[in-house]
XYZ file of C-alpha atoms in Angstrom:
540
model
C -8.713 -15.712 -16.179
C -7.249 -15.388 -19.813
C -9.885 -13.757 -21.662
C -10.196 -13.347 -25.410
C -13.139 -12.909 -27.835
C -15.735 -15.198 -26.752
C -18.258 -17.516 -28.429
C -21.081 -17.649 -26.090
C -24.303 -19.308 -27.069
C -27.109 -17.281 -28.395
C -29.132 -16.902 -25.056
C -26.221 -15.790 -23.352
C -25.102 -13.195 -25.892
C -28.801 -11.765 -25.709
C -28.814 -11.664 -22.133
C -25.483 -9.960 -21.868
C -25.948 -7.359 -24.442
C -29.479 -6.671 -23.344
C -28.199 -5.893 -19.745
C -25.152 -4.151 -20.731
C -25.090 -2.229 -24.024
C -21.930 -1.017 -25.214
C -20.720 2.044 -23.025
C -20.293 5.518 -24.404
C -16.971 7.087 -24.443
C -17.452 9.090 -21.331
C -15.177 12.250 -20.910
C -14.417 12.745 -17.202
C -12.885 16.138 -17.544
C -13.203 19.187 -19.688
C -11.322 22.301 -20.095
C -14.096 24.050 -18.092
C -13.448 22.155 -15.004
C -9.808 21.391 -15.159
C -7.214 23.085 -12.831
C -3.516 22.988 -13.652
C -4.066 21.133 -16.677
C -1.325 20.379 -19.188
C -2.424 19.298 -22.818
C -1.243 16.084 -24.073
C -1.710 15.136 -27.519
C 0.394 12.953 -30.317
C 2.226 16.333 -31.086
C 3.594 16.528 -27.694
C 5.107 12.868 -26.895
C 6.772 12.890 -23.586
C 10.412 12.017 -23.419
C 11.503 8.483 -23.312
C 11.138 7.114 -19.745
C 11.421 3.466 -18.264
C 8.029 2.087 -17.620
C 7.299 2.008 -13.942
C 7.786 -1.228 -12.054
C 4.675 -3.063 -11.361
C 3.352 -2.586 -7.869
C 0.384 -2.085 -5.631
C 0.597 0.394 -3.055
C 3.875 0.234 -1.205
C 4.413 -3.357 -2.248
C 6.665 -4.404 -4.996
C 5.622 -6.391 -8.003
C 3.434 -9.252 -7.986
C 3.363 -10.209 -11.670
C 5.520 -12.885 -13.115
C 6.591 -10.561 -15.773
C 7.577 -6.848 -15.502
C 7.681 -4.142 -17.973
C 11.355 -3.102 -18.079
C 11.810 -1.741 -21.831
C 12.072 2.033 -22.583
C 9.029 3.473 -24.250
C 7.931 6.885 -25.898
C 4.387 6.396 -25.006
C 2.629 7.862 -22.319
C 2.611 5.754 -19.094
C 1.737 7.493 -15.829
C 0.994 11.021 -15.028
C 3.167 12.625 -12.484
C 2.565 11.645 -8.973
C 0.226 14.537 -8.249
C -2.045 14.252 -11.255
C -4.419 11.901 -12.865
C -4.822 11.310 -16.772
C -8.350 12.109 -17.760
C -10.458 10.659 -20.668
C -9.587 13.787 -23.137
C -5.855 13.557 -22.004
C -5.566 16.345 -19.757
C -3.408 16.097 -16.659
C -5.513 17.364 -13.821
C -4.910 18.436 -10.306
C -5.482 15.415 -7.800
C -6.324 17.868 -5.072
C -9.907 16.813 -3.393
C -9.982 13.770 -5.963
C -8.305 11.020 -3.485
C -9.779 9.844 -0.420
C -7.694 11.026 2.688
C -5.294 8.364 3.878
C -6.106 6.466 6.863
C -3.579 7.346 9.157
C -4.485 4.438 11.666
C -1.888 1.350 11.517
C -3.366 -1.637 9.796
C -2.483 -3.909 12.999
C -4.967 -1.795 15.066
C -7.847 -1.979 12.745
C -7.467 -5.147 10.902
C -10.690 -6.825 12.026
C -12.486 -3.709 10.549
C -10.715 -4.064 7.183
C -11.476 -7.917 7.319
C -15.361 -6.719 7.684
C -16.100 -7.259 11.325
C -18.776 -4.441 10.778
C -19.513 -5.540 7.483
C -17.265 -3.016 5.868
C -19.698 0.057 7.093
C -18.407 3.221 6.108
C -15.220 1.977 4.515
C -16.423 0.956 0.917
C -18.044 4.416 -0.019
C -15.797 6.251 0.231
C -12.987 3.415 -0.045
C -10.904 3.434 2.744
C -6.957 3.420 1.965
C -6.325 0.351 4.086
C -9.099 -1.544 2.380
C -8.080 -0.563 -1.175
C -4.882 -1.961 -0.677
C -5.900 -5.190 1.217
C -8.467 -5.855 -1.652
C -5.568 -5.480 -4.124
C -3.353 -7.643 -2.140
C -5.737 -10.499 -1.847
C -6.766 -9.858 -5.797
C -3.036 -10.612 -6.508
C -3.092 -13.983 -4.470
C -5.831 -14.975 -6.645
C -4.225 -13.703 -9.862
C -1.132 -15.914 -8.982
C -3.300 -18.918 -9.443
C -3.566 -17.881 -13.100
C -0.071 -16.752 -13.680
C 1.411 -20.059 -12.441
C -1.195 -22.557 -14.013
C -0.087 -24.561 -17.123
C -3.086 -24.506 -19.581
C -1.197 -25.306 -22.634
C -2.825 -28.538 -24.121
C 0.664 -29.230 -25.901
C 2.230 -29.686 -22.571
C 2.097 -32.859 -20.817
C 1.898 -30.816 -17.619
C -1.211 -29.228 -18.584
C -3.547 -28.816 -15.805
C -1.011 -28.496 -13.041
C 1.163 -25.566 -11.418
C 4.293 -24.428 -13.062
C 6.217 -24.125 -9.864
C 7.168 -26.182 -6.964
C 5.451 -24.783 -3.492
C 8.848 -23.854 -2.281
C 9.435 -21.328 -5.117
C 6.121 -20.372 -5.912
C 6.079 -16.863 -4.593
C 9.501 -16.386 -5.794
C 8.801 -17.342 -9.343
C 5.767 -14.755 -9.309
C 8.067 -12.077 -7.920
C 6.124 -12.155 -4.795
C 8.577 -13.446 -2.177
C 8.553 -10.246 -0.369
C 5.089 -10.772 0.473
C 5.908 -12.654 3.544
C 3.864 -15.639 3.025
C 4.948 -19.359 2.112
C 2.885 -22.207 0.465
C 1.379 -24.624 2.998
C -0.205 -26.924 0.484
C -1.375 -27.133 -3.056
C -5.138 -27.938 -3.713
C -6.705 -30.368 -6.696
C -9.931 -31.156 -7.787
C -11.244 -33.975 -10.130
C -12.376 -34.016 -13.675
C -15.368 -36.128 -12.726
C -17.681 -33.080 -12.069
C -20.672 -31.369 -13.679
C -18.899 -28.681 -15.107
C -17.859 -29.734 -18.689
C -15.668 -26.585 -19.621
C -13.740 -26.605 -16.490
C -11.241 -29.474 -16.814
C -7.671 -28.383 -18.501
C -6.290 -31.610 -20.433
C -3.197 -32.292 -22.220
C -3.226 -33.621 -25.928
C -0.388 -35.723 -25.426
C -0.449 -39.366 -24.033
C 2.194 -39.326 -21.238
C 0.690 -36.873 -18.658
C 1.201 -35.919 -15.240
C -2.480 -36.945 -14.217
C -5.522 -38.142 -16.160
C -7.739 -37.109 -13.581
C -6.634 -34.026 -11.601
C -6.310 -30.375 -12.207
C -4.467 -27.881 -9.812
C -6.936 -25.567 -8.237
C -5.080 -23.170 -5.936
C -3.126 -23.180 -2.667
C -3.099 -22.477 0.953
C -0.481 -20.095 2.174
C 0.381 -18.696 5.518
C 2.176 -15.712 6.743
C 5.497 -16.606 8.242
C 7.569 -13.238 8.029
C 7.805 -11.536 11.281
C 7.504 -7.942 9.937
C 4.594 -8.895 7.829
C 2.849 -10.335 10.708
C 3.280 -7.405 12.807
C 2.086 -5.253 10.094
C -0.939 -7.243 9.711
C -1.722 -7.497 13.330
C -2.032 -11.293 13.173
C -0.924 -14.448 11.295
C -2.923 -14.792 8.134
C -3.758 -18.026 6.314
C -4.662 -17.499 2.897
C -6.904 -19.962 0.681
C -6.417 -18.956 -2.989
C -8.805 -20.623 -5.567
C -8.237 -20.783 -9.421
C -11.026 -19.761 -11.542
C -11.481 -21.167 -15.104
C -8.957 -20.297 -17.936
C -11.179 -21.426 -20.818
C -13.724 -19.048 -22.270
C -16.742 -17.928 -20.463
C -18.793 -20.786 -21.906
C -18.664 -22.517 -18.491
C -21.399 -20.282 -17.141
C -23.852 -21.793 -19.867
C -23.221 -25.050 -17.901
C -24.805 -23.774 -14.582
C -28.014 -25.607 -14.765
C -29.478 -23.748 -11.844
C -29.910 -27.118 -10.138
C -29.720 -26.603 -6.247
C -28.859 -29.511 -4.009
C -28.419 -29.529 -0.135
C -24.927 -29.048 1.072
C -25.107 -31.516 3.583
C -22.191 -29.657 5.663
C -24.288 -28.842 8.521
C -27.622 -29.854 10.024
C -29.996 -27.661 7.834
C -30.873 -29.465 4.706
C -32.806 -26.235 3.472
C -29.087 -24.658 2.949
C -28.521 -25.450 -0.874
C -25.653 -24.536 -3.330
C -25.375 -24.874 -7.157
C -24.671 -28.536 -8.122
C -21.682 -28.016 -10.258
C -20.044 -25.991 -7.628
C -20.836 -28.872 -5.055
C -19.211 -31.611 -7.403
C -16.072 -29.434 -7.816
C -15.514 -28.927 -4.249
C -16.519 -32.483 -2.920
C -15.828 -35.135 -5.618
C -12.764 -37.373 -5.620
C -10.857 -39.920 -7.715
C -9.965 -42.912 -5.742
C -7.071 -44.131 -7.981
C -5.546 -40.638 -8.304
C -2.624 -39.484 -5.862
C -3.903 -36.095 -6.180
C -7.777 -36.362 -5.785
C -8.000 -39.575 -3.564
C -9.099 -36.680 -1.233
C -11.758 -34.207 -2.490
C -10.835 -30.451 -2.595
C -13.020 -29.962 0.568
C -11.164 -32.671 2.504
C -7.772 -31.154 1.358
C -8.958 -27.630 2.598
C -10.577 -28.706 6.011
C -7.601 -31.046 6.797
C -4.838 -28.399 6.018
C -6.849 -25.461 7.918
C -6.938 -27.996 10.922
C -3.383 -28.703 10.942
C -2.359 -24.894 10.598
C -4.686 -23.971 13.466
C -3.223 -26.690 15.587
C 0.267 -25.621 14.718
C -0.332 -21.967 15.469
C -2.654 -22.607 18.416
C -2.645 -19.624 20.912
C -1.939 -17.010 18.167
C -3.996 -14.305 16.644
C -5.022 -15.756 13.390
C -7.410 -14.954 10.416
C -8.565 -16.875 7.739
C -8.738 -15.034 4.341
C -10.176 -16.907 1.175
C -10.016 -15.415 -2.303
C -10.924 -16.351 -5.852
C -11.942 -15.050 -9.148
C -14.628 -16.308 -11.348
C -15.426 -19.879 -10.533
C -12.813 -19.672 -7.990
C -14.924 -17.002 -6.100
C -17.795 -19.698 -5.944
C -15.262 -21.954 -4.344
C -13.881 -19.301 -2.035
C -17.311 -18.585 -0.612
C -18.138 -22.196 -0.351
C -14.888 -23.242 1.468
C -15.355 -20.194 3.954
C -18.902 -21.270 4.759
C -17.788 -25.076 5.169
C -14.783 -24.051 7.527
C -17.216 -22.172 9.563
C -20.005 -24.785 9.594
C -17.935 -27.485 10.752
C -16.638 -25.155 13.550
C -12.581 -25.078 12.754
C -12.974 -21.244 13.496
C -14.574 -21.858 16.946
C -17.917 -20.030 15.863
C -19.955 -23.362 15.684
C -18.788 -24.494 19.249
C -20.274 -21.369 20.685
C -16.520 -19.581 21.047
C -17.761 -16.363 19.816
C -15.374 -14.513 21.835
C -12.158 -16.215 20.483
C -13.633 -17.139 17.053
C -11.108 -16.731 14.105
C -12.488 -14.305 11.530
C -13.298 -15.864 8.383
C -13.081 -13.319 5.393
C -13.671 -13.707 1.572
C -12.522 -11.292 -1.122
C -14.511 -12.473 -3.990
C -13.950 -10.987 -7.614
C -16.366 -11.321 -10.415
C -18.118 -14.197 -8.744
C -21.406 -15.906 -9.615
C -24.276 -16.754 -7.092
C -23.349 -19.632 -4.940
C -26.370 -20.805 -3.153
C -30.044 -20.229 -2.163
C -31.300 -17.477 0.328
C -30.998 -19.857 3.213
C -27.299 -20.490 2.227
C -27.057 -16.607 2.381
C -28.425 -16.396 5.671
C -26.639 -19.065 7.122
C -23.251 -17.572 6.081
C -24.580 -14.441 7.956
C -25.427 -16.350 10.953
C -21.886 -18.213 11.032
C -20.208 -14.591 10.658
C -18.660 -15.323 7.411
C -17.741 -11.962 5.864
C -17.868 -11.607 2.023
C -16.724 -8.614 -0.140
C -17.608 -9.024 -3.709
C -15.729 -6.912 -6.002
C -17.941 -6.723 -9.418
C -17.830 -4.783 -12.571
C -21.164 -3.799 -13.417
C -20.554 -4.691 -16.976
C -19.706 -8.363 -16.136
C -22.419 -10.859 -16.741
C -21.071 -13.637 -14.421
C -22.258 -11.964 -11.263
C -25.729 -12.042 -12.694
C -26.017 -15.875 -12.987
C -27.432 -18.245 -11.936
C -30.833 -17.173 -10.498
C -31.763 -14.789 -13.193
C -35.372 -15.203 -12.193
C -35.394 -15.478 -8.611
C -32.433 -13.654 -6.741
C -31.798 -11.277 -3.725
C -33.441 -8.321 -5.754
C -36.798 -10.199 -6.021
C -39.208 -8.850 -3.597
C -40.961 -12.466 -2.922
C -37.912 -14.573 -3.040
C -38.083 -15.741 0.621
C -41.827 -16.605 0.098
C -41.228 -18.621 -3.198
C -38.022 -20.364 -1.744
C -39.826 -21.440 1.691
C -43.284 -21.699 0.698
C -43.352 -23.053 -2.892
C -39.965 -24.613 -2.538
C -38.873 -22.924 -5.927
C -35.798 -24.922 -7.033
C -34.048 -22.186 -8.927
C -33.799 -19.342 -6.262
C -30.288 -17.877 -5.632
C -28.785 -14.898 -3.536
C -25.469 -13.301 -3.203
C -23.622 -13.353 -0.198
C -22.074 -10.260 1.662
C -21.193 -6.703 0.621
C -20.895 -5.597 -2.960
C -18.236 -3.163 -4.173
C -19.503 -2.186 -7.568
C -16.947 -0.896 -10.179
C -17.579 0.315 -13.657
C -14.723 0.039 -16.481
C -16.315 2.718 -18.548
C -15.178 5.258 -15.703
C -11.503 4.684 -16.074
C -9.936 6.842 -18.619
C -7.137 4.386 -19.403
C -9.743 1.671 -20.715
C -11.231 1.849 -24.194
C -14.908 0.920 -24.846
C -15.592 -2.548 -25.443
C -18.173 -5.274 -26.097
C -16.030 -8.164 -25.134
C -17.332 -9.967 -22.032
C -14.075 -11.429 -21.244
C -12.449 -8.047 -20.827
C -15.335 -6.952 -18.492
C -14.757 -10.146 -16.352
C -10.876 -9.892 -16.338
C -9.218 -9.975 -12.875
C -6.628 -7.467 -13.747
C -9.139 -5.189 -14.826
C -10.966 -5.449 -11.479
C -7.722 -4.623 -9.552
C -7.164 -1.648 -11.831
C -10.632 -0.343 -11.204
C -10.087 -0.903 -7.379
C -7.070 1.260 -7.752
C -8.826 4.095 -9.180
C -12.368 4.048 -7.534
C -12.788 6.447 -4.810
C -16.778 6.380 -3.981
C -19.806 6.636 -6.090
C -19.985 9.763 -8.165
C -16.231 10.501 -7.612
C -13.689 10.736 -10.388
C -11.623 7.819 -11.358
C -8.110 8.418 -10.126
C -5.181 6.026 -9.447
C -3.725 5.753 -6.037
C -1.022 3.330 -5.786
C -0.116 3.965 -9.529
C -0.408 0.145 -10.111
C 1.203 -0.365 -13.708
C -1.680 -0.032 -16.187
C 0.128 -2.538 -18.566
C -1.229 -5.214 -16.241
C -4.632 -4.598 -17.717
C -3.667 -6.065 -20.882
C -1.763 -8.984 -19.179
C -4.725 -11.250 -20.661
C -7.002 -9.123 -22.349
C -7.420 -6.157 -24.850
C -8.890 -3.221 -22.920
C -6.238 -0.466 -22.717
C -6.432 2.514 -24.998
C -4.202 2.070 -27.904
C -2.030 5.381 -27.281
C -0.243 3.504 -24.390
C 1.126 0.835 -26.864
C 0.726 -2.071 -24.636
C 0.177 -5.266 -26.742
C -2.951 -7.258 -25.619
C -2.777 -10.712 -24.232
C 1.218 -9.976 -23.544
C 1.816 -12.438 -20.673
C 3.354 -15.663 -21.792
C 6.222 -18.054 -20.962
C 9.592 -17.121 -22.737
C 9.775 -19.604 -25.670
C 6.585 -21.146 -24.398
C 8.692 -22.782 -21.843
C 11.113 -24.532 -24.468
C 14.745 -24.577 -23.719
C 17.945 -25.503 -25.722
C 19.495 -28.880 -24.404
C 23.258 -29.404 -24.436
C 23.141 -31.100 -27.765
C 21.397 -27.957 -29.283
C 17.990 -29.338 -29.479
C 14.998 -27.318 -28.416
C 12.924 -29.374 -25.617
C 10.234 -28.730 -23.043
C 12.208 -29.437 -19.656
C 11.055 -31.932 -17.263
C 9.574 -30.684 -14.245
C 9.974 -32.087 -10.587
C 6.972 -34.162 -9.656
C 4.669 -32.328 -7.549
C 3.713 -33.706 -4.269
C 0.479 -35.549 -3.894
C -1.305 -35.475 -0.336
C 0.821 -35.096 2.745
C 0.939 -38.448 4.753
C -0.721 -36.866 7.810
C -3.555 -35.680 5.998
C -5.772 -38.564 7.043
C -5.020 -37.828 10.751
C -6.005 -34.172 10.250
C -9.170 -35.006 8.646
C -10.060 -37.299 11.352
C -9.745 -34.533 13.759
C -12.230 -32.453 11.719
C -14.567 -35.451 11.935
C -14.291 -35.576 15.496
C -14.980 -31.539 15.813
C -18.091 -32.058 13.448
C -19.463 -34.903 15.596
C -18.951 -32.710 18.967
C -20.958 -29.794 17.279
C -23.954 -31.806 16.028
C -23.584 -35.421 16.984
C -22.674 -36.890 13.942
C -19.957 -36.537 11.243
C -20.412 -35.055 7.952
C -21.548 -37.964 5.383
C -18.654 -36.318 2.826
C -15.958 -36.354 4.879
C -13.801 -39.532 5.306
C -10.797 -40.004 7.705
C -9.153 -42.403 4.881
């Protein structure tokens, strides 16, 4: 999310800085334990070099902007070395985990969490590292393409048409195509979520663009993955972190399945299920949009090996977990119908996400086989809420939730990959909670993480300039401006008569005409499973 210095309320500030005091300036390397080091200091400036293209692993850039200017500042160490916190180049031998020589298409189910990532997280498997970053960049694309400028009449929508989405973000080579866009209504219990234009003439009074569904279509990519992959990417908030102050810890029954004890946070529930009848983008809820589109795609690609991968950051992480649970609960992937042998795996790559539901929600996700890998920064406050009092770390949580019906009991779902931004020698100490929460910071940390107690060492040499794309956390000697990503001239162009104007954009499509048809199929499937349709799904 776009992050800057934040103004949180006093309670949140107290909670944040009590839990996470300012990290010390940690030195990872000293001359006594360095082999083959070279000294770097301002007196020994490297020769001019062209900044490395933004990339992750062997994949080309996913950023909407690349750094192409020449620079006299240090950028990356040589391929066989890593820059330490006291600016020595150290030998990478024995720092990097061995490359997993098995092809991804043979082990993709393990990488997608079939065994709950047993033995793959610590030390971090090379395939898993690349997949985490790849799906994180799908989530980052939601931020890079979202118009959050209140001076634009398109504020709250996606900047690009679906057919050109990945092309505009330099991700055309990823082998995926947009299947449909997702929208949510402003009529929800999260006041700091909605982005709205200050202009009177706007694209919609009620809707916000929330993400997309995409599907792998490139034959080479499908062979590499070992299956056809359907991706659901959810946008988080682009406002400051005040939205977490609006989480009232109020749990409500999900109503997606037969067990009323499965409960989720009410704000997330509203965002996922509310609709606006008079709006062409929100006449169906975000939930209905997702379920209908997944049903359509599964019917279209019936008989193929398929995976469903859901990703999101921050508030988008909550939607990712909620929608993954929903897809499994209504039986779209086959598991609720008892077809475990042919079930379609559902995996969530969650970044910096809050808790979503109660302990029974967590257990139901486990029962349905929903696999969740949560990537968190230990200095980030968002994953600690809601449920500060009663959560998965509380010994008697099950007792108070089931016996006492305690209404504020929350539990994280899945496996946690805990990272620490103070371990990266490229980052400076910071008390800014927005920097600790930033998605690009998380992806940088994944690139350099090898396991608990192991030295930080970048593997794919993913461009460190991306860290400062929407925050200020890189050390000053890299001379990368903070918050550098922006549209050229803020999107203004010069017209034929010499005037500077904001150009008109093609009208984004609303709901596809066959959506009600596919939603009716979901209702029929739900009725087959438990004898009645979900009360919050409508065929028209």
